[in-house]
Structures are given as C-alpha cells and as structure tokens.
Tab-separated table of C-alpha atoms in Angstrom:
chain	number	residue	atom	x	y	z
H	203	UNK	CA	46.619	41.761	-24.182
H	204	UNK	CA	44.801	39.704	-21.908
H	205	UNK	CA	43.326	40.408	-18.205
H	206	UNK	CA	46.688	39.214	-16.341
H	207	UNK	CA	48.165	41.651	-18.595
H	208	UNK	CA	46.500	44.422	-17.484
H	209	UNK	CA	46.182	43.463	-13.793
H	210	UNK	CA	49.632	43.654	-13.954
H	211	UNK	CA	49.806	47.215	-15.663
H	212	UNK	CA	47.474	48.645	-14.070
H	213	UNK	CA	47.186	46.709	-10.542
H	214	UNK	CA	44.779	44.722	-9.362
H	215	UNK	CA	42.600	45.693	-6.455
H	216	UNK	CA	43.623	43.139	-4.647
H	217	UNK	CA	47.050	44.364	-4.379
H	218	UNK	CA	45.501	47.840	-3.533
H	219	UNK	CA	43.674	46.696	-0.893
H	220	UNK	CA	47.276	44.403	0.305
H	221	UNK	CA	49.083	47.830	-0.148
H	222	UNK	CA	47.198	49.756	2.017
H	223	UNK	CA	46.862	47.048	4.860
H	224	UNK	CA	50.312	47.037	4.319
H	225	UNK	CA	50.559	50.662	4.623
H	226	UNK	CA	48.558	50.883	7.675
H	227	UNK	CA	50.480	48.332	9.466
H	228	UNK	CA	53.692	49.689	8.999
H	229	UNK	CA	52.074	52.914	10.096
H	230	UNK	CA	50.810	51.361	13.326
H	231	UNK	CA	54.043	49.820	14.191
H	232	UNK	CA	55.720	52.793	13.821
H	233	UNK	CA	53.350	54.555	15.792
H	234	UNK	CA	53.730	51.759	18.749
H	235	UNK	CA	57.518	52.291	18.812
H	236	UNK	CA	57.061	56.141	18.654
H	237	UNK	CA	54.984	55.046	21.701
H	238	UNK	CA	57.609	52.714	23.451
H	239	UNK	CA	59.597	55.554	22.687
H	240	UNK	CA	58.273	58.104	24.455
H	241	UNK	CA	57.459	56.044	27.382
H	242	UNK	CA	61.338	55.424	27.456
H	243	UNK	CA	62.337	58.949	27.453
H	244	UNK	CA	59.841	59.656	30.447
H	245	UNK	CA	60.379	56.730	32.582
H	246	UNK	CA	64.320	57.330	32.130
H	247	UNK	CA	63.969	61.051	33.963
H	248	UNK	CA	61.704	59.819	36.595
H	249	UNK	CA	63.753	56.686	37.315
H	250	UNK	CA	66.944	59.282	37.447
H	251	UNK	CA	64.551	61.529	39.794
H	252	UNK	CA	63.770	58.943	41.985
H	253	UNK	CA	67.647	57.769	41.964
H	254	UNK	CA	68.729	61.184	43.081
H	255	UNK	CA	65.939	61.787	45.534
H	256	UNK	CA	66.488	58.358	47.314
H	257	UNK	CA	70.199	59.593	47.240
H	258	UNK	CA	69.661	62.748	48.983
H	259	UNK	CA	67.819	61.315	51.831
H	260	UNK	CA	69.865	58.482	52.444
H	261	UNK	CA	72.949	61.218	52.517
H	262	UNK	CA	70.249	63.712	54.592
H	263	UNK	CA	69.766	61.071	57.079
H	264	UNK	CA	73.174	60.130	57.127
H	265	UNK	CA	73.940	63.829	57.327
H	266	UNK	CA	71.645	64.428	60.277
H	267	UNK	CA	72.997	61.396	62.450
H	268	UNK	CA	76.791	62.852	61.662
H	269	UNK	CA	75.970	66.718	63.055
H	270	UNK	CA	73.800	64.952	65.461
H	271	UNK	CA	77.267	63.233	66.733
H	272	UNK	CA	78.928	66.352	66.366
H	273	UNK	CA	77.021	68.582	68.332
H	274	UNK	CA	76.503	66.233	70.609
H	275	UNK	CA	79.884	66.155	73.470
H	276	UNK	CA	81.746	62.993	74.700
H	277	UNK	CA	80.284	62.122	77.777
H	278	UNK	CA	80.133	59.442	80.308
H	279	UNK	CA	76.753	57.373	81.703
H	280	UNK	CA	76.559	57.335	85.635
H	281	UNK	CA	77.914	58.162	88.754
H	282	UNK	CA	81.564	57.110	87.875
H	283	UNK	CA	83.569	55.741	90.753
H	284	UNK	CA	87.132	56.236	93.015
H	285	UNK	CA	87.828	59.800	94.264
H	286	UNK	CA	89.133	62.846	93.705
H	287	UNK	CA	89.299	66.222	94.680
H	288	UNK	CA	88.776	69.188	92.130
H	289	UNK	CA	89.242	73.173	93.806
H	290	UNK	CA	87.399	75.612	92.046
H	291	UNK	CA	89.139	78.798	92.549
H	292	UNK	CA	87.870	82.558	92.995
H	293	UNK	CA	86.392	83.979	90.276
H	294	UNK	CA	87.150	80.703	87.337
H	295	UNK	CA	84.483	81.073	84.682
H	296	UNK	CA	82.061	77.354	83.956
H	297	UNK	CA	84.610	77.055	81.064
H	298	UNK	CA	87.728	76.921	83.315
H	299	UNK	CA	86.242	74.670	85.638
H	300	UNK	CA	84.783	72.174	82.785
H	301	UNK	CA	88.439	71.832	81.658
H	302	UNK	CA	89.724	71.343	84.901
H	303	UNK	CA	87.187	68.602	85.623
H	304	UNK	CA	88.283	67.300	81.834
H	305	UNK	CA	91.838	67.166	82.974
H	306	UNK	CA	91.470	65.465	86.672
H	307	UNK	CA	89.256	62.389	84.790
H	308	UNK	CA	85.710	63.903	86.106
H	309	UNK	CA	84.100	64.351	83.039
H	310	UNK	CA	84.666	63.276	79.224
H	311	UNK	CA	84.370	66.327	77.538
H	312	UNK	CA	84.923	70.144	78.693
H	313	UNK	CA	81.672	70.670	76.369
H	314	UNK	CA	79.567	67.886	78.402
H	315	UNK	CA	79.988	69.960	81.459
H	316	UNK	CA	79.353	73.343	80.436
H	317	UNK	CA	76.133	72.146	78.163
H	318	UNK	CA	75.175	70.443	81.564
H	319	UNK	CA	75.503	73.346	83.822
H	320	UNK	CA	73.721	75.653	81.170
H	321	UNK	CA	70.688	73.328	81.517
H	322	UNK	CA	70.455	73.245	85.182
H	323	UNK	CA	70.749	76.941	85.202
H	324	UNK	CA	73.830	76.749	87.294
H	325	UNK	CA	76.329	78.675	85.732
H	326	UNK	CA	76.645	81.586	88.343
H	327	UNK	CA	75.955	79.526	91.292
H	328	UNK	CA	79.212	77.550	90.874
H	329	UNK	CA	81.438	78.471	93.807
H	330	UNK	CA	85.244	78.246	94.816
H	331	UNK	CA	86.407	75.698	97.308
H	332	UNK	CA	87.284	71.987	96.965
H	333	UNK	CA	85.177	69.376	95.991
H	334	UNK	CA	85.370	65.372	96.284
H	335	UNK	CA	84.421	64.542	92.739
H	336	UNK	CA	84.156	60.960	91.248
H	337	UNK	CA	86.424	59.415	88.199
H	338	UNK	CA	84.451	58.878	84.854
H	339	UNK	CA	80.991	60.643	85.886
H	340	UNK	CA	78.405	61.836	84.109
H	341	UNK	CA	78.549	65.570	82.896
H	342	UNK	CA	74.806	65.917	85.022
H	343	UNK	CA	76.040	64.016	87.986
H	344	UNK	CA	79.377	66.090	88.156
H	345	UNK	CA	76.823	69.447	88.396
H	346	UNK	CA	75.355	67.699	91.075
H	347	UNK	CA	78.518	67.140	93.349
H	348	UNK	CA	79.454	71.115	92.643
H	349	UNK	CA	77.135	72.083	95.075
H	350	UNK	CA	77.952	74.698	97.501
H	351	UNK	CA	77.088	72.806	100.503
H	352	UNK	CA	79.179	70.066	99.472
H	353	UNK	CA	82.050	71.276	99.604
H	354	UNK	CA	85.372	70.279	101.624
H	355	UNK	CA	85.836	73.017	104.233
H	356	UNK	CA	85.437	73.680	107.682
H	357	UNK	CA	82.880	76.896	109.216
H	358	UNK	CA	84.981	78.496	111.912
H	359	UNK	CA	83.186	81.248	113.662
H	360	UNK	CA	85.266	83.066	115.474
H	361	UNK	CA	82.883	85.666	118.304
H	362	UNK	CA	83.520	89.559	119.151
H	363	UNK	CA	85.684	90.162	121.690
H	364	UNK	CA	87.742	87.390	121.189
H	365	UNK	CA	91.805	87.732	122.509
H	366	UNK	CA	94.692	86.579	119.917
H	367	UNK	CA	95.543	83.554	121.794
H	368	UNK	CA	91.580	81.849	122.419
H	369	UNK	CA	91.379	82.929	118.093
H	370	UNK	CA	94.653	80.901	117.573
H	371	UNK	CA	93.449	78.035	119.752
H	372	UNK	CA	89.468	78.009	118.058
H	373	UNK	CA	90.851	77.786	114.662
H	374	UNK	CA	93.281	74.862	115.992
H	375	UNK	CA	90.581	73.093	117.331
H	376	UNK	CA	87.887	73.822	113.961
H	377	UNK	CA	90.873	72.683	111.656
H	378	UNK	CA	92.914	69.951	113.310
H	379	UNK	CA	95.745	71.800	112.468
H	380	UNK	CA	98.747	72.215	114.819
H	381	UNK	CA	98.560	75.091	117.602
H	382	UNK	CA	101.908	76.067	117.578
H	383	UNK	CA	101.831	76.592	113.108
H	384	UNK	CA	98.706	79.315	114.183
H	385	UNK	CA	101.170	80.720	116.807
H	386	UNK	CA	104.161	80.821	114.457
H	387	UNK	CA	102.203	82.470	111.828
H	388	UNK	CA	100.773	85.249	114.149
H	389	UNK	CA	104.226	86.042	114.596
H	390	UNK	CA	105.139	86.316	111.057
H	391	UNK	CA	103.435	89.695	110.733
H	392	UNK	CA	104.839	90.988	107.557
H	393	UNK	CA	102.896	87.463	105.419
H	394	UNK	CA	99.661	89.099	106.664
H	395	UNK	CA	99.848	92.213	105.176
H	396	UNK	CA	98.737	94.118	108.435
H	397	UNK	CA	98.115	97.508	107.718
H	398	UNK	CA	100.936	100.148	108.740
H	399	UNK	CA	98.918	101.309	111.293
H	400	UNK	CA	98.458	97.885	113.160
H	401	UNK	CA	102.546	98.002	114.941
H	402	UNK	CA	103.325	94.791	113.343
H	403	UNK	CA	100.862	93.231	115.932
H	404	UNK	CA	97.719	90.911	115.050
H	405	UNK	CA	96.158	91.389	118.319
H	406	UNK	CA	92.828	93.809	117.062
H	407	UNK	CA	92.934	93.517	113.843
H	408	UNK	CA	92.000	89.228	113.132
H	409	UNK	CA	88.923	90.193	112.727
H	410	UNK	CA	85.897	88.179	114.138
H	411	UNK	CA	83.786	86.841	111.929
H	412	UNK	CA	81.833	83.354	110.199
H	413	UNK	CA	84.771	81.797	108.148
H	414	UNK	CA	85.023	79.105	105.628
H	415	UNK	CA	88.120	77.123	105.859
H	416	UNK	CA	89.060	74.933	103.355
H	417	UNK	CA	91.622	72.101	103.878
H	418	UNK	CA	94.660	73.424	101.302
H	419	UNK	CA	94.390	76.776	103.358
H	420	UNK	CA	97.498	76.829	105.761
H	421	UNK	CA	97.666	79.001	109.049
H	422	UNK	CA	99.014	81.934	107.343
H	423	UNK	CA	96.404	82.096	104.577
H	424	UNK	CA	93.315	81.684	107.125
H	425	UNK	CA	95.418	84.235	109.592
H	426	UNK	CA	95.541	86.863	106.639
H	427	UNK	CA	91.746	85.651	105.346
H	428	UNK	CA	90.977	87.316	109.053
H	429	UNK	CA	93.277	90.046	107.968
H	430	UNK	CA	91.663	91.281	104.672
H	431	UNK	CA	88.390	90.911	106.667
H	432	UNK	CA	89.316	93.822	108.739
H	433	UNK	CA	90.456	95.587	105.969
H	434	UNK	CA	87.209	95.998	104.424
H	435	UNK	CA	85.246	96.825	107.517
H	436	UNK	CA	88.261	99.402	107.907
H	437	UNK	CA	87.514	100.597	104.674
H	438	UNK	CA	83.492	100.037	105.009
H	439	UNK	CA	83.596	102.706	108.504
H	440	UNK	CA	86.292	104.894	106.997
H	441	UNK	CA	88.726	104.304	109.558
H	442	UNK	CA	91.781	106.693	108.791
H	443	UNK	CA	89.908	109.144	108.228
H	444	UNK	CA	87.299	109.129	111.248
H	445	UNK	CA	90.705	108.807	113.701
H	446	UNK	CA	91.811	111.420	111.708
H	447	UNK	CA	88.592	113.673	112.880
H	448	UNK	CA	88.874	112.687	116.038
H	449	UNK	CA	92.365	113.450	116.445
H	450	UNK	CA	93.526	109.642	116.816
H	451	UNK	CA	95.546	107.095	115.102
H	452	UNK	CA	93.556	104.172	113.825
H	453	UNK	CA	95.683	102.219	116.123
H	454	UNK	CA	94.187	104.072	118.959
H	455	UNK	CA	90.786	103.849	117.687
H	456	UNK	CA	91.400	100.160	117.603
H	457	UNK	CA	92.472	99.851	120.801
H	458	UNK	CA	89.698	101.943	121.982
H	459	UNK	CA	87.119	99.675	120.220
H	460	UNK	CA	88.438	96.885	122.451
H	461	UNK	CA	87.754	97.966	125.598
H	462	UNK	CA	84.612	99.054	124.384
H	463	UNK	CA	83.958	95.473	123.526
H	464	UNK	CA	85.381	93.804	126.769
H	465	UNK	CA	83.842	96.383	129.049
H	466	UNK	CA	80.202	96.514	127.523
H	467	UNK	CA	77.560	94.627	128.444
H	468	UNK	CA	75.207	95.030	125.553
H	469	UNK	CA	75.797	96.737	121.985
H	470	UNK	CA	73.180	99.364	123.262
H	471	UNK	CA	76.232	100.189	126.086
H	472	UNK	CA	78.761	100.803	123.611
H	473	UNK	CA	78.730	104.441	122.322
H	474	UNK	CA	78.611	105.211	125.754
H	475	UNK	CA	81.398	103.294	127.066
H	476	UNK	CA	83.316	104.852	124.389
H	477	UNK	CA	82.425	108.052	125.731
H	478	UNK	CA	83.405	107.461	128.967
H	479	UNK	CA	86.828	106.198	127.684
H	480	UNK	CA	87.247	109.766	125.750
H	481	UNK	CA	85.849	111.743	128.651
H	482	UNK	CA	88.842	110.177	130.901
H	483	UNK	CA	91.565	110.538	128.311
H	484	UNK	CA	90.647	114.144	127.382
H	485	UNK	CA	90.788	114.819	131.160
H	486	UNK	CA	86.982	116.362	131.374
H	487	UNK	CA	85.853	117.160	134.947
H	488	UNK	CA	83.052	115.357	136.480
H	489	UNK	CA	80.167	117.615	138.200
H	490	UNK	CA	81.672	117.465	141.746
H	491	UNK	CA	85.209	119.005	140.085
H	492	UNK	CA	87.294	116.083	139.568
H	493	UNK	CA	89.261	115.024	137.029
H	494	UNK	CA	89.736	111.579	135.852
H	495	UNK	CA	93.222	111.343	134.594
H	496	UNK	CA	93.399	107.479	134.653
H	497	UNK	CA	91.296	105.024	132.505
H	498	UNK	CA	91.266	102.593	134.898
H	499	UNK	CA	89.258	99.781	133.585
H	500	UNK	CA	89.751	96.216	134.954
H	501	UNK	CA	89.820	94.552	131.286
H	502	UNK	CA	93.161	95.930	130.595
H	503	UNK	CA	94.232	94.740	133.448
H	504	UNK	CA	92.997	91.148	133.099
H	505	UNK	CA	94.480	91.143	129.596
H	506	UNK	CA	97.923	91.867	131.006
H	507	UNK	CA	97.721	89.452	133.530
H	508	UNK	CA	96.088	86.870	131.211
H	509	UNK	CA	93.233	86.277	133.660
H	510	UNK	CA	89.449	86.910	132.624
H	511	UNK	CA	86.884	88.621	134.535
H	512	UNK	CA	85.529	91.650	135.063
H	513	UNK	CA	86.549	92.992	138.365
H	514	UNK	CA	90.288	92.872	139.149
H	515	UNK	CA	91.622	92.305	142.653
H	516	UNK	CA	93.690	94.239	144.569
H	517	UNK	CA	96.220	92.483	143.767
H	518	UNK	CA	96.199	92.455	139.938
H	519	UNK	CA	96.092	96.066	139.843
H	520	UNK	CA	99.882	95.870	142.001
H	521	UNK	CA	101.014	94.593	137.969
H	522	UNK	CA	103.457	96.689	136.486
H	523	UNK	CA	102.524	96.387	132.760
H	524	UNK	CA	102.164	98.852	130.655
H	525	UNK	CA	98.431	97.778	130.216
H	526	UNK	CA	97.933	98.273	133.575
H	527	UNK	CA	95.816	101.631	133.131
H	528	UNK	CA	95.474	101.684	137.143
H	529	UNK	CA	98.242	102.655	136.978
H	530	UNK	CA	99.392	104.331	133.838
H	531	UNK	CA	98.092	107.145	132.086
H	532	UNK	CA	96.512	106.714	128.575
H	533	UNK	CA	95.872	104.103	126.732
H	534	UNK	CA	97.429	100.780	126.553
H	535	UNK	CA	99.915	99.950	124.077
H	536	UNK	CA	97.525	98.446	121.423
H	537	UNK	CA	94.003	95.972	121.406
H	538	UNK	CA	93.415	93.751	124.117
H	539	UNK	CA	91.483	92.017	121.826
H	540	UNK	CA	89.471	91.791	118.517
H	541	UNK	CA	86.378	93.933	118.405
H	542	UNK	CA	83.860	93.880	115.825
H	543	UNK	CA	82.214	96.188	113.766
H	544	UNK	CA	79.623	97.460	116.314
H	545	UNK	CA	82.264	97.912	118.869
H	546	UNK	CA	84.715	99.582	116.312
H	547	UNK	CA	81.413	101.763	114.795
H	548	UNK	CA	81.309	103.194	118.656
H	549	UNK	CA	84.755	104.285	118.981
H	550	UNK	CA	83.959	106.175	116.352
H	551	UNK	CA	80.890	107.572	116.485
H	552	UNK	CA	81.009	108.500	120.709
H	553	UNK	CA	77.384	108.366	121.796
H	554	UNK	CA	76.920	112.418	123.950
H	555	UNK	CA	77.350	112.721	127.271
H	556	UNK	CA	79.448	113.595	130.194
H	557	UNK	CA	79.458	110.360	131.965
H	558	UNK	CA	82.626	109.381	133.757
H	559	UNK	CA	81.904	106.099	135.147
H	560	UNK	CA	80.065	103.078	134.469
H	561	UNK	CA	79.750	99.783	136.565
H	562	UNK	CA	77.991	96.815	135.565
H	563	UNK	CA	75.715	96.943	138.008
H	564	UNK	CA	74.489	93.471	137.191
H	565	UNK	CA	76.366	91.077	135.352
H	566	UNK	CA	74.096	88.426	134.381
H	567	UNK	CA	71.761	90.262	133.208
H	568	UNK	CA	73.850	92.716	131.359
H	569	UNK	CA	72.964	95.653	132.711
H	570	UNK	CA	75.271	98.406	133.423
H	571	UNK	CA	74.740	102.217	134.429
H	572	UNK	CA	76.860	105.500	133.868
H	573	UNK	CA	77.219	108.461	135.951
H	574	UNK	CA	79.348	111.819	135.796
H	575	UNK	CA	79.162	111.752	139.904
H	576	UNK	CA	81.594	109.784	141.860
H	577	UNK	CA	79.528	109.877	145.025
H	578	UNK	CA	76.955	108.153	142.588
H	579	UNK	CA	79.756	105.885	141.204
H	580	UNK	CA	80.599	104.715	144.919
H	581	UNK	CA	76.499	103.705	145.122
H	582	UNK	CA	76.792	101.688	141.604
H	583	UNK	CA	79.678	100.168	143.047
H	584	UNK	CA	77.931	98.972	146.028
H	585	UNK	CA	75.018	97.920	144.158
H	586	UNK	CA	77.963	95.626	142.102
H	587	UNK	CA	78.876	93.815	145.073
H	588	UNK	CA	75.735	93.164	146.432
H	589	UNK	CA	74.348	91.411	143.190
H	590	UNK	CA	77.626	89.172	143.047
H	591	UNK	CA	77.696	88.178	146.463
H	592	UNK	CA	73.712	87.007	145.917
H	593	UNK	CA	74.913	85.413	142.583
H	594	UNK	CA	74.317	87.826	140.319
C-alpha cells in the first residue's frame, strides 16, 4: 500500500487543516446570521414601538384639537350690526337670557354668552329691562351692551305731595304717552289692584317715588308699578294695624297723611301738624276753653276747588264740597293727594302736644309755628300777612 493509499485511509493533514477552516467558517456564518437574527427580532419591536407611539400622538393631538372644538362654543367675531331689542325680565337666570339672545340672532351660541358673562364676573349684575342689542355680535360685546345704564327706559320721578291729576300729566310728559290713556287707566281701579281700603280711588295711594319706565310698560302697568309701591311702604309702617291702634281706617290715616304733606312746611313740621289735625277731630279744648270742632285747613279747600295755594279766600271757603272742611265736620272724603313715607310715618306716629293751630308764619322760608291759644293764633296770623304783603 503506498502513501496515497494511506492518505486516503487515514487523511491527510491537509484535509484536516481544510476541515476545520471549513468548520470554522460555517461556524462563523452561522454565528453572523444568529447575529442578523437577533438584530431583526429587536429592531422589529422598536420599529412597532415607534409605529404605535407616533400613532398615539398624532391621534393625541388630533384628540386635543377635537375637545378643544368641543368645549369651545359657537361664537361670532365683532360688534355685529342692524338692531334689535332683547327685554330681560324680573328675576331670568344668565341661562334664560343667553337663550333668549340665541333666539333673537344676538349671539351664536347660548354657551358663548354665559361662558362670557362668567368671565366678566357679571352674572348677578344682569338686570331686567329692554336692551337695543346688535345682530351677529360677539358673546363679549353682547355683555357689554347688557349694562344697566344702557338700558331703554325712561326715570320718572314723581315728588311728595303730588295731586292725581299733575302725577297723570308728569308721567305723560316723561313717557310721550297719551294723557287721556293715564286718565282712562286711573279710572280703571279694579286693574290696579288698590287695596280694599283705598274706595276704589287712586288719589293717595300712587305713591311718589324715582321710577323706571320702560317703553313696553303701558299706563296701567306704570299706574299699578305706583300701586305696589305703596303697598310695601304700607306694609314696611304697618299700616292696618297702626290705624287700627289709633282707632282709624287706613283710609283715614291716608287722608290724614295728606294734609300733613300739603300743610307742612318742613318734614321736621309734620308730627306736629298731624297732631294738630287729631287734636281738632277728637274735639280737645284749647287753654282759653274752646273747642275746635272744624279742621279747617285751606289745602282741602284748594284741592276741591282745584286751585293751589296756601291761604284760601273768602270766597273759596263759600264752596260747598264735601272737602270743604270750613265748612264740614271731619275729614274729607279721602287724600287730597299722594304723601310719602315721612308724611304717612307722621300720621302715625303723632308727635305730643296740645297745639291747636299752626300758621306758616313765613312761607319762603318754611317756617311755621303752633299754638294751643287762639289769641296767640290771631298774632301768627298777623305775622302771616305781614311777611306776604313784604314778599315773603
């Protein structure tokens, strides 16, 4: 057997050495692709990651612009433009009124208007009354026009003391509404809800105060505005139940409070006017003995004559009406005008004393003095006529 022989059999180591290369190459490939492997199976995962992660903020920013929209109300830019007039009445919540301006065109969205009054704080200040608004405005700019002071009304202020027929006439005048539709509804007692009390008669009881008149308001609801203004002064001085005490109707006590007011001078005068007035009609004696059974004061009898003044003539007190209380015992009939609270407060409350009279001694400056004496009354008197003939 020769050497190829036995290379053969036993191997040469040549092809040892070729085996093992071959070995070790195969070994290193397979390592290389274990390799690629792995970095497959990692970049796979992180490419998926990166996939999903890009996803969710494309759909988060995506997501954020959509609630973005959604919380965010329909609403218009600017100022708008045309007209229109919006009432806000008693006692609507900013939610009524945001769908009412949502409805007339104002604004876009009842949500615009309520998120705009929350931010300028204006939520309770919102008033009733009517309002020129604009078409198409801006939630912001609407908040703006819903100011108080803005609003479409008229401020009617009507003084103490006041007869029926100069209130009628002021509120014609304040409201450029007819005369005669203040007249008619004066008559129309029963749409004014009077109190029982009142006869069925206004005169007294339209109380005199600072009113806000808005142009939808007719003469009947300003008329019983006046009305329900009474009622709570009424209700404020306990009325009923004071007359009661003092053994009068509140009619009387009404009627009392208007002379008070016509025949005082200054608010100081009152109580005691009003004493005066009870001294006469509970027939109390003056010091010298007599007795007062007559009220006699001059601004009933200027009422019933529809005159003004404060000194009637010889002549007016010849009138035969019952409000004549020259002539007739009592009181008149009912108010010769509409007193206010101070005036009504003094029927009331009676300031002490046992005065009788009282003549203004002075009548531009207001001054007037009381006396239980009728020598002393005579004096006053005199004093009276001396100050008017030097233009006093």
């Amino acid at each position: 057997m020769n050497d190829l022989d036995m290379d053969f059999l036993v191997g040469s180591d040549d092809d040892d050495q070729s085996g093992r290369r071959s070995r070790a190459s195969s070994g290193r490939r397979g390592r290389r692709r274990k390799r690629r492997r792995n970095r497959g199976g990692f970049l796979a995962p992180m490419l998926a990651i990166i996939v999903l992660l890009g996803g969710i903020g494309a759909a988060g920013f995506y997501g954020y612009n959509w609630v973005r929209d959604a919380l965010t109300p329909d609403d218009y830019t600017g100022q708008g433009s045309g007209e229109v007039v919006v009432e806000i009445k008693d006692g609507q919540s900013a939610t009524e009124i945001a769908q009412t301006l949502e409805e007339k065109g104002v604004v876009k969205s009842a949500r615009a208007f309520t998120d705009a009054v929350a931010q300028a704080g204006k939520s309770s200040s919102l008033q009733p009354g009517e309002y020129t608004m604009r078409k198409q405005m801006a939630a912001a700019e609407a908040v703006k026009l819903l100011d108080p002071k803005k609003r479409l009304l008229e401020r009617v202020t009507l003084k103490e003391g006041l007869r029926l027929n100069d209130t009628l006439k002021r509120l014609a005048e304040a409201t450029g509404k007819p005369l005669r539709e203040f007249q008619q509804a004066a008559k129309k007692t029963r749409d004014l809800e009077l109190p029982s009390y009142a006869g069925g008669k206004l005169e007294g009881y339209a109380f005199p105060a600072t009113y806000d008149i808005t142009p939808k308001m007719t003469a009947t609801d300003i008329l019983t505005l006046m009305v329900d203004r009474f009622k709570q002064t009424a209700g404020k001085d306990n009325l009923q139940a004071r007359a009661k005490q003092l053994g009068r109707t509140p009619h009387e006590i009404m009627t009392i409070a208007s002379i008070v007011q016509a025949e005082s001078g200054t608010v100081d005068d009152m109580g005691k006017v009003a004493r005066v007035i009870y001294n006469r009609l509970d027939g109390k004696p003056a010091l010298d003995g007599a007795t007062p059974r007559l009220l006699q004061m001059d601004s009933t009898v200027m009422y019933a004559l529809n005159k003004y003044g404060i000194a009637a003539t010889s002549k007016d007190l010849e009138s035969t009406s019952p409000y004549n209380t020259y002539r007739f015992e009592g009181l008149p009939p009912g108010p010769i005008a509409n007193p206010g609270d101070h005036a009504i407060q003094a029927a009331l409350n009676p300031t002490k004393g046992n005065w009788i009279w009282f003549v203004t001694t002075d009548p531009k400056r207001g001054i007037t003095k009381f006396t239980a004496s009728e020598s002393e009354f005579f004096r006053l008197k005199a004093e009276f006529e001396r100050n008017r003939a030097a233009g006093g």
